[in-house]
Amino acid sequence: DAARYGYALALDNNYEFQRAEDNLQILIKKNPTELLYKIALAEVKMDEKNPQDALIIYQPLYQTHPNYYPLMIEYGDCLIANKQYEPAEKLFRSYLNNHDDDTISYIYLAEAFSGRGQLADAYLARARAFALEHEWQRAILQLEQAKKLPHLSENMRAILDAKIKEFKGNYIQERKE
């Protein structure tokens, strides 16, 4: 089974999607409870630019395995690919409530915000991702770009200003060390 799984992944990497799907379907038929095979099948669907079919696979998997991080990330990516930005935003916000140090989730959250037209929030989420990587200048640049957006609320402007000040302080502190 491991060889067939590896072979299916190699086929997917070589854009031989149907052959990859066929091999994964064989594995799923033999091992219907094996999560990795189903996730791989959904990934093949995403790779062949068929996010609707991938979503059909991911939704029930996520409902039964909501705490499996790789599945959560792939499911969120699939929601975004299907332009289901609000559910993607909720998914990543919920995860970040308990794991606020996850760069990848902030990047996907930014995509969800952007898809919903919430550009200031998208810039802020990307800034947080950069800050987690200690890329202070890039984080500050995101926040400064957000401040240039028209129709910013006073509350958002205050949040951006506070984050810029915080990140500049962090940048100066790290340069001293």
XYZ file of C-alpha atoms in Angstrom:
177
model
C 0.000 0.000 0.000
C 2.823 2.414 0.816
C 4.352 1.883 -2.626
C 1.020 2.510 -4.362
C 0.466 5.631 -2.242
C 3.911 6.966 -3.153
C 3.291 6.104 -6.776
C -0.022 7.973 -6.740
C 1.692 11.044 -5.296
C 4.388 10.835 -7.977
C 1.721 10.583 -10.682
C 0.032 13.663 -9.246
C 3.344 15.544 -9.290
C 3.711 14.575 -12.964
C 0.207 15.883 -13.800
C -1.103 12.371 -14.428
C -4.195 13.085 -12.402
C -6.479 10.306 -13.609
C -3.870 7.619 -12.972
C -3.191 9.127 -9.538
C -6.919 9.098 -8.756
C -7.245 5.494 -9.941
C -4.446 4.362 -7.624
C -5.848 6.291 -4.690
C -9.337 4.873 -5.297
C -7.851 1.376 -5.108
C -6.230 2.239 -1.795
C -9.427 3.812 -0.443
C -11.421 0.761 -1.440
C -8.952 -1.471 0.443
C -8.674 0.881 3.438
C -11.842 2.999 3.627
C -10.921 4.514 7.002
C -7.427 5.700 5.972
C -7.584 9.476 6.131
C -4.351 10.134 4.223
C -5.598 8.435 1.079
C -8.748 10.544 1.024
C -6.783 13.737 1.654
C -4.417 12.802 -1.179
C -7.393 12.252 -3.479
C -8.741 15.698 -2.598
C -5.284 17.177 -3.238
C -5.261 15.586 -6.692
C -8.655 17.212 -7.351
C -7.208 20.570 -6.272
C -4.112 20.057 -8.434
C -6.265 19.345 -11.472
C -8.139 22.609 -10.796
C -11.304 20.905 -9.634
C -11.881 22.449 -6.202
C -15.601 21.623 -6.204
C -14.872 17.893 -6.211
C -12.139 18.397 -3.618
C -14.615 20.174 -1.362
C -16.982 17.206 -1.576
C -14.156 15.087 -0.159
C -12.844 17.573 2.404
C -16.133 18.630 4.046
C -17.076 15.280 5.583
C -13.445 14.556 6.474
C -13.148 17.842 8.342
C -16.451 17.265 10.137
C -15.136 13.988 11.523
C -11.510 15.119 12.073
C -11.655 18.849 12.961
C -8.492 18.715 15.078
C -6.233 17.291 12.388
C -4.140 20.316 11.420
C -3.034 19.272 7.902
C -6.654 18.550 6.999
C -7.794 21.893 8.413
C -5.228 23.757 6.297
C -6.144 21.862 3.111
C -9.863 22.280 3.775
C -9.435 26.022 4.323
C -7.421 26.323 1.126
C -10.171 24.454 -0.701
C -12.846 26.761 0.710
C -10.874 29.733 -0.620
C -10.441 28.053 -4.013
C -14.220 27.639 -4.089
C -14.632 31.328 -3.202
C -16.269 30.385 0.098
C -14.435 33.164 1.878
C -16.691 33.569 4.887
C -16.483 29.912 5.990
C -12.721 30.017 5.376
C -12.418 33.144 7.501
C -14.401 31.504 10.306
C -12.270 28.355 10.083
C -8.963 30.203 10.362
C -10.200 32.704 12.965
C -11.424 29.837 15.105
C -8.101 28.040 14.848
C -6.095 31.198 15.536
C -8.132 31.885 18.692
C -6.248 29.000 20.300
C -3.085 28.933 18.155
C -2.160 32.539 17.489
C 1.395 31.622 16.486
C 0.546 29.892 13.201
C 1.953 31.783 10.230
C 0.226 29.597 7.641
C -3.208 30.211 9.121
C -2.630 33.972 9.083
C -1.679 33.795 5.400
C -4.856 31.888 4.555
C -6.898 34.210 6.755
C -5.501 37.119 4.748
C -6.651 35.403 1.543
C -10.131 34.925 2.975
C -10.308 38.573 4.047
C -9.080 39.683 0.651
C -11.700 37.558 -1.091
C -14.378 39.223 1.019
C -13.034 42.669 0.171
C -11.805 43.312 3.718
C -8.445 44.623 2.585
C -7.352 46.277 5.828
C -7.943 43.018 7.686
C -6.048 41.156 4.953
C -3.045 43.460 5.333
C -3.218 43.102 9.105
C -3.295 39.291 8.901
C -0.321 39.256 6.506
C 1.529 41.622 8.834
C 0.941 39.224 11.719
C 2.303 36.361 9.606
C 5.466 38.347 8.854
C 5.784 39.374 12.508
C 5.680 35.740 13.597
C 8.699 35.168 11.365
C 10.402 38.268 12.841
C 10.264 39.961 9.454
C 9.431 43.284 11.057
C 10.083 45.500 8.054
C 7.794 43.446 5.840
C 5.149 43.435 8.587
C 5.376 47.210 8.934
C 5.116 47.628 5.160
C 1.852 45.648 5.164
C 0.442 47.904 7.866
C 1.558 51.059 6.080
C -0.125 49.820 2.897
C -3.305 49.211 4.865
C -3.222 52.781 6.178
C -3.344 54.032 2.570
C -6.691 52.346 1.935
C -9.666 54.668 1.497
C -12.508 54.676 4.003
C -10.607 53.233 6.967
C -12.510 53.406 10.209
C -10.925 55.284 13.088
C -10.819 52.027 15.027
C -8.891 50.253 12.250
C -6.546 53.212 11.875
C -5.836 53.062 15.634
C -5.188 49.304 15.441
C -2.795 49.778 12.521
C -0.955 52.617 14.269
C -0.585 50.554 17.438
C 0.749 47.557 15.508
C 3.207 49.726 13.580
C 4.507 51.130 16.843
C 4.733 47.630 18.370
C 6.512 46.137 15.361
C 8.954 49.059 15.088
C 9.790 48.560 18.768
C 10.336 44.839 18.196
C 12.533 45.560 15.183
C 14.688 48.026 17.134
C 14.943 45.615 20.074
C 16.068 42.717 17.897
C 18.678 44.851 16.150
C 20.164 45.686 19.557
C 20.499 42.023 20.494
